[in-house]
Coordinates of C-alpha atoms in Angstrom, one line a residue:
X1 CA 12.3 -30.6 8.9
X2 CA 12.6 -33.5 10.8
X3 CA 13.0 -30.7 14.0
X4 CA 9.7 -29.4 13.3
X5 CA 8.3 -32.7 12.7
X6 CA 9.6 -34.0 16.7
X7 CA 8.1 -30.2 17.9
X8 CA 4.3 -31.3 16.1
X9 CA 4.8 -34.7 18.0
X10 CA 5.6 -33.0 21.4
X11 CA 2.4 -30.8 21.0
X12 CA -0.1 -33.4 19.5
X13 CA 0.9 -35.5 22.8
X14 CA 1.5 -33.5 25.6
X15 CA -0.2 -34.1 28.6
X16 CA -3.2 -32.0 29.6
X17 CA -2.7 -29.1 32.0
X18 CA -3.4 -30.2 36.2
X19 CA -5.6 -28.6 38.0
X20 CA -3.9 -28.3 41.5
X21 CA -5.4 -27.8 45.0
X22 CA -5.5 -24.6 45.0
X23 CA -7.9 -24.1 41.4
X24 CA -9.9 -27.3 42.4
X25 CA -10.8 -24.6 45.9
X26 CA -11.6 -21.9 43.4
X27 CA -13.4 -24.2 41.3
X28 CA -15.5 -25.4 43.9
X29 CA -16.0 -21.7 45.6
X30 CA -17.7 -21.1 41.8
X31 CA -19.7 -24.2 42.1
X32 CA -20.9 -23.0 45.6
X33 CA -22.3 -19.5 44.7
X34 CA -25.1 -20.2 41.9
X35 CA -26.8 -23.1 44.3
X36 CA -26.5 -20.7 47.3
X37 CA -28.4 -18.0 45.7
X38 CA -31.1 -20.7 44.5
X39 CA -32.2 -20.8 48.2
X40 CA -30.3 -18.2 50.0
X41 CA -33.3 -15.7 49.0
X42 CA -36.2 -17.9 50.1
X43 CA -36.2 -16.3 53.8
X44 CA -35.6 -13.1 52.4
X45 CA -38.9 -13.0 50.0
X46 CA -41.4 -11.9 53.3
X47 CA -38.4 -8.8 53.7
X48 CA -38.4 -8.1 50.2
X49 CA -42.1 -8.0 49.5
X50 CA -42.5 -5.5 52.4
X51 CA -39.6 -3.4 51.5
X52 CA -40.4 -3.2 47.7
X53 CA -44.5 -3.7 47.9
X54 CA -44.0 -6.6 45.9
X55 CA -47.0 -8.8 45.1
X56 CA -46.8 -12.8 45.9
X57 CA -46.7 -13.5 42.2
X58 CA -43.9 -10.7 41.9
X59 CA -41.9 -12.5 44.8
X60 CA -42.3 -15.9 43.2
X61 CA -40.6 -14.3 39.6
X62 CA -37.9 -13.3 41.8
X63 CA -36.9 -17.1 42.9
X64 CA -38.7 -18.5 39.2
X65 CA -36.6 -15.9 37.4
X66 CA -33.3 -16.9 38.5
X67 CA -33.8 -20.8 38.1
X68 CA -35.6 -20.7 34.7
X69 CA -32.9 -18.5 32.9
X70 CA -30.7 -21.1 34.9
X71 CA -31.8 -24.2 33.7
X72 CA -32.6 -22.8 30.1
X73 CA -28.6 -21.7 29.3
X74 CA -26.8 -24.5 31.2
X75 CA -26.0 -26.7 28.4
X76 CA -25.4 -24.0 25.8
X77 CA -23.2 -22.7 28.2
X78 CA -20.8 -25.8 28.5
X79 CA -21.0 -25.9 24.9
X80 CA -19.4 -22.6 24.5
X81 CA -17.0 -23.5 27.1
X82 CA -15.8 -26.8 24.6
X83 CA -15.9 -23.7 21.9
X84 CA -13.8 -20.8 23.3
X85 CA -12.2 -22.2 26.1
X86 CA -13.5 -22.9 29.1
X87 CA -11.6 -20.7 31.3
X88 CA -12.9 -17.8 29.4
X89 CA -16.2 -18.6 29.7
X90 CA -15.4 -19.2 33.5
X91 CA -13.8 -16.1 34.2
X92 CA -16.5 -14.1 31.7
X93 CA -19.6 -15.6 33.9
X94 CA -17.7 -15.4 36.9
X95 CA -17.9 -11.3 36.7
X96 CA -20.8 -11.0 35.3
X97 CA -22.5 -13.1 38.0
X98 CA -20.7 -10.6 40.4
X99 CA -22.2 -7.5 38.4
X100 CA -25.6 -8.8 38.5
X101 CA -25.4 -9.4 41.9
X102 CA -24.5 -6.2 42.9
X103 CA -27.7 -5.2 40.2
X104 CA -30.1 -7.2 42.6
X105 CA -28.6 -5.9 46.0
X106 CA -29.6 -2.1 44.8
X107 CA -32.1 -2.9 43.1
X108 CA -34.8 -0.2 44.0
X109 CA -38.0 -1.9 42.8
X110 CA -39.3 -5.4 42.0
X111 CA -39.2 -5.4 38.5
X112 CA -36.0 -4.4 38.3
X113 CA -34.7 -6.8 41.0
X114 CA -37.0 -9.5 38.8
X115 CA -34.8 -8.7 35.4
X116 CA -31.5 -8.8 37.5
X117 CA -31.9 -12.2 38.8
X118 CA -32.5 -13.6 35.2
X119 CA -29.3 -11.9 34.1
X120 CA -27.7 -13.6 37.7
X121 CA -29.2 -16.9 36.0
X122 CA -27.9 -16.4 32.7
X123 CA -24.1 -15.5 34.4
X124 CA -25.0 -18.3 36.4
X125 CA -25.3 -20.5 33.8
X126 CA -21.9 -19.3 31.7
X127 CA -19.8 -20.3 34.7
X128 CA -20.9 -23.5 36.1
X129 CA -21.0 -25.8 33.6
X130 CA -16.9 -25.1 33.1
X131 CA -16.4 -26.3 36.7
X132 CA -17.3 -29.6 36.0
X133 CA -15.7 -29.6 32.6
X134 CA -12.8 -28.4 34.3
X135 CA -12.6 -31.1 36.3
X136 CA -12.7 -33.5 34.0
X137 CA -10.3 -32.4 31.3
X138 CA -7.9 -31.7 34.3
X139 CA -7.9 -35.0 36.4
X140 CA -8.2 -38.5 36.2
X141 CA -7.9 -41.7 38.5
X142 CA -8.0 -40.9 42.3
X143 CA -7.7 -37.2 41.7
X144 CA -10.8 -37.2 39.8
X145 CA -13.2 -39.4 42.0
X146 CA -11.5 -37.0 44.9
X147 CA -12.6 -33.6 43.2
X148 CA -16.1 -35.0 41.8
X149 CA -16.7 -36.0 45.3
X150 CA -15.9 -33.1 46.7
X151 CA -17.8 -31.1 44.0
X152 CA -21.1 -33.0 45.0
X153 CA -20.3 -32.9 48.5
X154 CA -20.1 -29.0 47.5
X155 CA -23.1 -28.9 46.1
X156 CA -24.7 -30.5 49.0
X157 CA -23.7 -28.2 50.9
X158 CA -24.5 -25.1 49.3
X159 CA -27.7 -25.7 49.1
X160 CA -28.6 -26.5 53.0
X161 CA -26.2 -23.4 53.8
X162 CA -28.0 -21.0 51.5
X163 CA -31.0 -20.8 53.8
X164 CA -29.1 -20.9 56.9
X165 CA -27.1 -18.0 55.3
X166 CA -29.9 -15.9 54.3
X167 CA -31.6 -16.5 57.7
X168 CA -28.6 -15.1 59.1
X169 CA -27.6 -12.2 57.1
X170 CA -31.6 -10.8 57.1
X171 CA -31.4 -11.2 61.0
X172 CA -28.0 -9.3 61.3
X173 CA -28.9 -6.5 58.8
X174 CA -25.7 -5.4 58.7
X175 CA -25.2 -1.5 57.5
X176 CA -29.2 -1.4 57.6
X177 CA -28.9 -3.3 54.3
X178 CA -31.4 -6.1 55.1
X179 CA -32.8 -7.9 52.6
X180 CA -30.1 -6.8 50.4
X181 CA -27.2 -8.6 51.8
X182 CA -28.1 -11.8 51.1
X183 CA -27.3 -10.9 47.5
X184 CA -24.5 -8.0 47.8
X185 CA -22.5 -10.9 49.7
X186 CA -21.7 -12.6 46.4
X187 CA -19.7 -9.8 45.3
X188 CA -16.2 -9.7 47.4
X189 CA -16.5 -13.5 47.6
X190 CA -16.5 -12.8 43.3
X191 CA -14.1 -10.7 43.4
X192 CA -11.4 -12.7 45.5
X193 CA -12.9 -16.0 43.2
X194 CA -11.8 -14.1 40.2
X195 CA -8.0 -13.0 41.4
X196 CA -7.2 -16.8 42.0
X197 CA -8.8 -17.9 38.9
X198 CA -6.8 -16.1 36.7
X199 CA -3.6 -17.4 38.5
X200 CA -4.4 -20.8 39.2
X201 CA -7.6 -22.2 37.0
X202 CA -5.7 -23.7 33.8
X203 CA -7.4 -23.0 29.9
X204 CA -8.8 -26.0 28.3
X205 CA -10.7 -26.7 25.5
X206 CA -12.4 -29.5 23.4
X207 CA -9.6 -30.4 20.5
X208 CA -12.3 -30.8 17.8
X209 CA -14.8 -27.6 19.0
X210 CA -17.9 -27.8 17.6
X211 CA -20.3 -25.3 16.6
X212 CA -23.5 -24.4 18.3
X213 CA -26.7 -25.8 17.8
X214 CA -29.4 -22.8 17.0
X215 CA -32.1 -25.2 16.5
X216 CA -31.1 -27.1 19.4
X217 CA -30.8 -24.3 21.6
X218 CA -34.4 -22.6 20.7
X219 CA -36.0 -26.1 21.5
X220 CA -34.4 -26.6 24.7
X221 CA -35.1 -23.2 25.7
X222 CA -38.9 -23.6 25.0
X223 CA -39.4 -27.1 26.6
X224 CA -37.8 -25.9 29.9
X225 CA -39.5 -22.6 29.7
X226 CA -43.2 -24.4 28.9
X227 CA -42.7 -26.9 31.7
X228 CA -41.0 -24.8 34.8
X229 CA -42.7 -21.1 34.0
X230 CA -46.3 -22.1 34.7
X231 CA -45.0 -24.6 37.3
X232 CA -43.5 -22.2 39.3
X233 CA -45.7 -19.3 38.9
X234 CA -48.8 -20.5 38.3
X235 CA -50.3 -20.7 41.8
X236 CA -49.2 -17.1 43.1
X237 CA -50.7 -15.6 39.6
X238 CA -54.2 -18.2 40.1
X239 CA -53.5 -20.6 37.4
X240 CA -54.6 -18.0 34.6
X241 CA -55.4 -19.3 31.1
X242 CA -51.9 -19.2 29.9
X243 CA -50.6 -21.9 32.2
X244 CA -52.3 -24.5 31.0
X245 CA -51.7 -24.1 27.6
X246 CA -48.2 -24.2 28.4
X247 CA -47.9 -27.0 29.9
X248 CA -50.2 -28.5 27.1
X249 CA -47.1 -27.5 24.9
X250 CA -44.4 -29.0 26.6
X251 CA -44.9 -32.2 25.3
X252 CA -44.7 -30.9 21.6
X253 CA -41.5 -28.8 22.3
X254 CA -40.1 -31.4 24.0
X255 CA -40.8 -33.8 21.0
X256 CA -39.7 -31.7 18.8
X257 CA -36.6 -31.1 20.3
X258 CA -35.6 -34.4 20.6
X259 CA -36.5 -35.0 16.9
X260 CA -34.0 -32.2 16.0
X261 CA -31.2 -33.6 18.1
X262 CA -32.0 -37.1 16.5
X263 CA -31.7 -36.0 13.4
X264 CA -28.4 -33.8 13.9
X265 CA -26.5 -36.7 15.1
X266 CA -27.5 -39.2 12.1
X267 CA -26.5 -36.7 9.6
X268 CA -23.1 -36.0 11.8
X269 CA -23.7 -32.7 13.1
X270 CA -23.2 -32.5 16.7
X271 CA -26.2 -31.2 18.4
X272 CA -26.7 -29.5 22.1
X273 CA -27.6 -32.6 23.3
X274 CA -26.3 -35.5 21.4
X275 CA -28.6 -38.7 21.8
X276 CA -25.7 -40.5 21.3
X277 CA -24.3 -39.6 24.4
X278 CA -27.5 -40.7 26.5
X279 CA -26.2 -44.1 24.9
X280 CA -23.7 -44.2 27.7
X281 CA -25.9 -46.2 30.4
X282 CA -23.8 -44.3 33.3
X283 CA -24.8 -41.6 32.4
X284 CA -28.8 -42.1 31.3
X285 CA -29.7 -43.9 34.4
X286 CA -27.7 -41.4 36.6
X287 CA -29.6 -38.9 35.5
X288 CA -32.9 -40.7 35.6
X289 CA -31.7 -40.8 39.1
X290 CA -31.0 -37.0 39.5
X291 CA -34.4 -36.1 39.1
X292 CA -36.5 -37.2 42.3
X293 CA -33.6 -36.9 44.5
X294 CA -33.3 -32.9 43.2
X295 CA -37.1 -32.9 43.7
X296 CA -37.1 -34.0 47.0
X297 CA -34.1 -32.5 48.0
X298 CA -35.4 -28.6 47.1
X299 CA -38.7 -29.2 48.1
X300 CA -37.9 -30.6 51.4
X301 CA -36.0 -27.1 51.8
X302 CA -38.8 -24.3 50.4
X303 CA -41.5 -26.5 52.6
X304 CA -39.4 -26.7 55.7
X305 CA -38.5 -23.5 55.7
X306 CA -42.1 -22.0 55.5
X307 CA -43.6 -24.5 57.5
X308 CA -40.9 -23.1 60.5
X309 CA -41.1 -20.0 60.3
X310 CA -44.3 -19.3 59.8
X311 CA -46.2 -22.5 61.0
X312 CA -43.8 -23.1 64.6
X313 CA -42.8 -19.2 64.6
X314 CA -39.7 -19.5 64.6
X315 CA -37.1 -16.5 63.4
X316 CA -35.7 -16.7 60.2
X317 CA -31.8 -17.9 62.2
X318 CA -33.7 -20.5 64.5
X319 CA -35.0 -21.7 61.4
X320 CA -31.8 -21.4 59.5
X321 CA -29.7 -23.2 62.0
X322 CA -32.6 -26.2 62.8
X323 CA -31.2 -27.6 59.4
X324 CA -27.2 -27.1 60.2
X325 CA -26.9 -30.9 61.4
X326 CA -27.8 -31.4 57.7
X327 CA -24.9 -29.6 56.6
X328 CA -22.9 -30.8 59.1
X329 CA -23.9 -35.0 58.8
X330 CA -23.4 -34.5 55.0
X331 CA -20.2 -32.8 55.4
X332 CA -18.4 -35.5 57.0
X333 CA -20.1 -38.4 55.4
X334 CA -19.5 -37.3 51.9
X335 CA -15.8 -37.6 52.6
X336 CA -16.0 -40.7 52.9
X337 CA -17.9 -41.6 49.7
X338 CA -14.7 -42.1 47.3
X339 CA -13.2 -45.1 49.7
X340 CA -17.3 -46.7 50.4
X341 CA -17.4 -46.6 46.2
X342 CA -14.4 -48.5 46.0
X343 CA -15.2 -50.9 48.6
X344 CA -18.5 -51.7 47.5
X345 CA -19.6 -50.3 44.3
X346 CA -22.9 -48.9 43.6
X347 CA -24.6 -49.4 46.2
X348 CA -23.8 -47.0 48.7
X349 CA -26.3 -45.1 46.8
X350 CA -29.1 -47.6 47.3
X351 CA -27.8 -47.8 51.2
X352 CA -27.8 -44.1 51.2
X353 CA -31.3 -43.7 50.4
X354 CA -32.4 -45.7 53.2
X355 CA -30.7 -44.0 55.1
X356 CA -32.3 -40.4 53.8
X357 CA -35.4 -42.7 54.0
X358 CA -35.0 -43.3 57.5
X359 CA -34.2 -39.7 58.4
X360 CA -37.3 -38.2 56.8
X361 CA -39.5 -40.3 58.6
X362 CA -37.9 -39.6 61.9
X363 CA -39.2 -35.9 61.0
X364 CA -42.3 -37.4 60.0
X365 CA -42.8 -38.4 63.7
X366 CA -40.9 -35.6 65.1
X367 CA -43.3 -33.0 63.7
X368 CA -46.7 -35.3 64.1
X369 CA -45.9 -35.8 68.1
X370 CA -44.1 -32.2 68.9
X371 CA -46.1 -29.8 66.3
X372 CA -45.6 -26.6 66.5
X373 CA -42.8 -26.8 69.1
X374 CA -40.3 -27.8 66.3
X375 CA -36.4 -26.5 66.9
X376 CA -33.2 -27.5 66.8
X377 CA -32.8 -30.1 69.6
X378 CA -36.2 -31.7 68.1
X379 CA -35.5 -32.0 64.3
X380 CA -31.4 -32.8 64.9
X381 CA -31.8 -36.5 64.9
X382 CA -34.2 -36.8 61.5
X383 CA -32.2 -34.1 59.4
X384 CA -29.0 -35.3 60.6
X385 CA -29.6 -39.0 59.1
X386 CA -31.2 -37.1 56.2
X387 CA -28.2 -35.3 55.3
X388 CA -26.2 -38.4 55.7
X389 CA -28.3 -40.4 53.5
X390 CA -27.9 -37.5 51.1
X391 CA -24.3 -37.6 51.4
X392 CA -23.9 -41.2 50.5
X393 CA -26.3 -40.8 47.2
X394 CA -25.5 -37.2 45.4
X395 CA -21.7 -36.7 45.1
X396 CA -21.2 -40.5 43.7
X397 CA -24.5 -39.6 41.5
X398 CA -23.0 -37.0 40.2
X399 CA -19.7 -39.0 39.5
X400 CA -21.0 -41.9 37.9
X401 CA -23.2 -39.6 35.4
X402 CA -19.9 -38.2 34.2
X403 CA -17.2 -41.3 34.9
X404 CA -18.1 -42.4 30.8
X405 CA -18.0 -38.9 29.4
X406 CA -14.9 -38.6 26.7
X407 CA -12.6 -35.1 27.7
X408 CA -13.4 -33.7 24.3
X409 CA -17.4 -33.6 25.5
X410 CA -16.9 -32.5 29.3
X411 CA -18.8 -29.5 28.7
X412 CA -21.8 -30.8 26.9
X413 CA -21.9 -33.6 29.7
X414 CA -21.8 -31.1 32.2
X415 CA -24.4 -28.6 30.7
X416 CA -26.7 -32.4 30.2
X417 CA -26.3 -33.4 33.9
X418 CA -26.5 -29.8 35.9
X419 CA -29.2 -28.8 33.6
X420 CA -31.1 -32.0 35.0
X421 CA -30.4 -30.9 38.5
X422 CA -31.4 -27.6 38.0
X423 CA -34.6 -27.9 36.5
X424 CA -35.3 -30.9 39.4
X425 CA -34.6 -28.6 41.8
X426 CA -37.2 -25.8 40.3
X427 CA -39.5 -28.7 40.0
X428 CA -39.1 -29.6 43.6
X429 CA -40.0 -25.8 44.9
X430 CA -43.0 -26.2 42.6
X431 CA -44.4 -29.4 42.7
X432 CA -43.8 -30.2 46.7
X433 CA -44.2 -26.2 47.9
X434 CA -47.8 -26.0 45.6
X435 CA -48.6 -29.4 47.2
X436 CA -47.8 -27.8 50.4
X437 CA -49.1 -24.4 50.2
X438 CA -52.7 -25.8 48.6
X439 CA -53.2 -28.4 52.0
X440 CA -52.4 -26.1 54.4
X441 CA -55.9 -24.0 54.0
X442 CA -57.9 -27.7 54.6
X443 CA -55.6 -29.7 56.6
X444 CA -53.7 -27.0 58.8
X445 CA -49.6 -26.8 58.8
X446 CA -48.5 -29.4 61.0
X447 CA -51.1 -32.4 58.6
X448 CA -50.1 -30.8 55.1
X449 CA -46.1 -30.7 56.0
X450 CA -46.8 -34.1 57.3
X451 CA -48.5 -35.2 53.9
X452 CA -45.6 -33.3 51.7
X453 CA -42.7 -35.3 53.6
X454 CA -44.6 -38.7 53.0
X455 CA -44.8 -37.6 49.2
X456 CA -41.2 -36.8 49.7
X457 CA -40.5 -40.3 51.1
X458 CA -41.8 -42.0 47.9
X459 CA -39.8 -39.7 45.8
X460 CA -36.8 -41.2 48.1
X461 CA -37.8 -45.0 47.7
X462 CA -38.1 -44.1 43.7
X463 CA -34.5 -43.2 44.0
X464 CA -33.2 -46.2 45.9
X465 CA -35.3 -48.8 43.7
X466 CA -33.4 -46.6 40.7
X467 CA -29.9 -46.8 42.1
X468 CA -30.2 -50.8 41.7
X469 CA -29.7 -50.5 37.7
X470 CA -26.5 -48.3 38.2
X471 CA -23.2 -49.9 36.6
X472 CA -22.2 -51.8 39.7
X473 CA -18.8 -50.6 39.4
X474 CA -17.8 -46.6 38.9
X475 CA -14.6 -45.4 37.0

């Protein structure tokens, strides 16, 4: 008796299973592939349209698809990760986001490429949210600030290196694929993802799993889908009669939604997302913070990209590679954002938008004085301080939303804070591109770009007046 008594003890209190070096790469090689094909098909869409006589509105449900179906499923995914492990849930929308891939790379029509990139969103949405959740039930202390860092340094970079991927893989159309490889690329890099997850990604799971919330679930799902559909398609398809009156309903399902999820939690039902964890001020104002730096951040990325290729002519890999001192300035600075947080708390994030501030001005002037003969050696000093100042805000954003969040709830935090990016960063392509795309016929390229990245800069001033009610100190 007293034999199995000491054997419950050992199993009520042993410690919780490490994630080592190698399953925080794998991880983090997950994390990488949904943002990456967020933006990796942007330079693609003039390719695809020809090849598959796709109309504009067509091309936009090919980029709208994919990050509606996204942001819709995120938290319901990390809530069936807390449910039936999130490993499983990893590994299961691991290979299905390498099946729909390889859907969408032999796709031979619009509509069907269209219906594969919501299932890619949907497999999307099953695996990321059990990275972060992961990573959370898996470290603590300086491990922890060392792997959230490098997940938002991740991040970061996946999203700057999507373009300059795509640029490149259209250019080289390797095999005669063209278009295609910017998607079929995801496969091997699934299938090598998947061997070393099942070797070296450990199970975890919340200890009280909760049940999901149907109600919930429906409500999110229609808030999102009322707010980002007619946002994101409504200027290719004319702004027909149907997107106004959804975006006259998104109030209501957003109301309502919330109500539900209120009253869930009083009556001690856990919902999708539990009010009571918006109580932690870490993570509420870090999230409040999330959404015009996503905005800016995506928008800077659709408008640049157009306004380079098709405003200063150049080639989809000039283009591309005019943004890698980005990647390469937020590369090196993010490392160093677990020892500035130490040192001085919070405010690296208010220094870093400055610092983004000062950038996007620089290619404020850059494009006013050298318009249209924009390149490389012209933009590197503006995007390289941008992607600095990026580097010093988003990976600690993204660590102080979750420093507060109990084990047990990693996944519901997880699903909560990259649903918030996700739908900023659809947001961002349709607010700042419509903004973009509706000046150019009155003011030309060079004055509407010129008028987006102002907009931009007051989206990145929002963000540093924000970052001032952050917790001064970080977990």
């Amino acid at each position: 008796m007293s034999e199995t008594v000491t054997t419950r003890a050992v199993r009520t209190t042993a410690a919780p299973p490490a994630l080592g070096g190698l399953g925080l790469f794998t991880v983090l090689l997950a994390a990488a592939l949904p943002l990456i094909d967020f933006f990796i098909v942007n330079v693609a869409l003039p390719t695809i349209g020809r090849d598959l006589a796709a109309s504009e509105a067509v091309l936009e449900l090919v980029v709208a698809g994919y990050g509606v179906a996204y942001a819709v499923l995120l938290v319901l995914g990390g809530r069936l990760g807390d449910l039936f492990g999130r490993r499983r849930l990893f590994l299961g929308g691991m290979a299905a986001f390498g099946l729909t891939s390889l859907a969408c790379g032999v796709a031979p029509d619009a509509w069907t490429l269209v219906a594969a990139r919501i299932a890619q969103g949907a497999s999307a949405a099953a695996m990321l949210p059990q990275v972060l959740a992961t990573i959370q039930a898996t470290t603590s202390g300086a491990r922890r600030a060392k792997a959230m860092s490098l997940y938002g340094a991740t991040a970061g970079l996946a999203m700057v290196a999507g373009q300059i991927l795509g640029g490149v893989l259209v250019a080289a159309d390797i095999a005669g694929t063209g278009w295609r490889s910017v998607l079929l690329v995801n496969v091997p890099v699934v299938v090598v993802g998947y061997v070393l997850a099942l070797r070296v990604v450990p199970e975890t799971r919340s200890q009280r799993p909760e049940p999901v919330d149907g109600p919930g679930t429906v409500l999110l799902a229609v808030s999102l889908l009322t707010l980002l559909a007619p946002l994101t398609e409504g200027r290719a398809a004319g702004w027909p009669l149907w997107t106004w009156l959804s975006l006259a309903a998104f109030p209501f399902a957003a109301g309502a939604f919330w109500a539900v999820e209120r009253r869930a939690d009083r009556a001690g039902r856990t919902p999708l997302v539990p009010p009571s964890l918006l109580a932690l001020v870490s993570l509420r104002r870090g999230l409040v913070l999330i959404l015009p730096f996503s905005i800016g951040f995506s928008g800077f990325m659709f408008v640049i990209a157009l306004a380079l290729q098709q405003g200063a002519r150049l080639g989809p890999v000039p283009a591309g590679l005019a943004l890698a001192p980005m990647a390469v300035a937020f590369l090196f600075v993010s490392l160093a954002g677990p020892r500035l947080i130490a040192r001085h708390g919070t405010r690296v994030i208010t220094a870093g938008s400055a610092v983004q501030g000062v950038g996007v001005l620089l290619i404020v002037l850059t494009v006013w004085r050298d318009w249209p003969h924009l390149g490389f050696v012209s933009l590197l000093p503006g995007v390289a301080v941008a992607g600095a100042g990026q580097a010093l805000q988003l990976p600690n954003v993204m660590r102080i939303v979750l420093s507060e969040v109990p084990s047990a709830r990693a996944g519901v935090g997880s699903g909560v804070m990259v649903t918030t990016q996700q739908s900023s960063l659809a947001l961002g392509v349709a607010t700042l591109g419509t903004l973009f795309l509706t000046l150019v016929p009155h003011q030309g390229m060079r004055d509407a770009l010129v008028t987006t990245l102002l907009v931009q800069l007051a989206g990145v001033v929002l963000t540093g007046l924000l970052s001032l009610r952050l917790p001064r100190e970080v977990r």
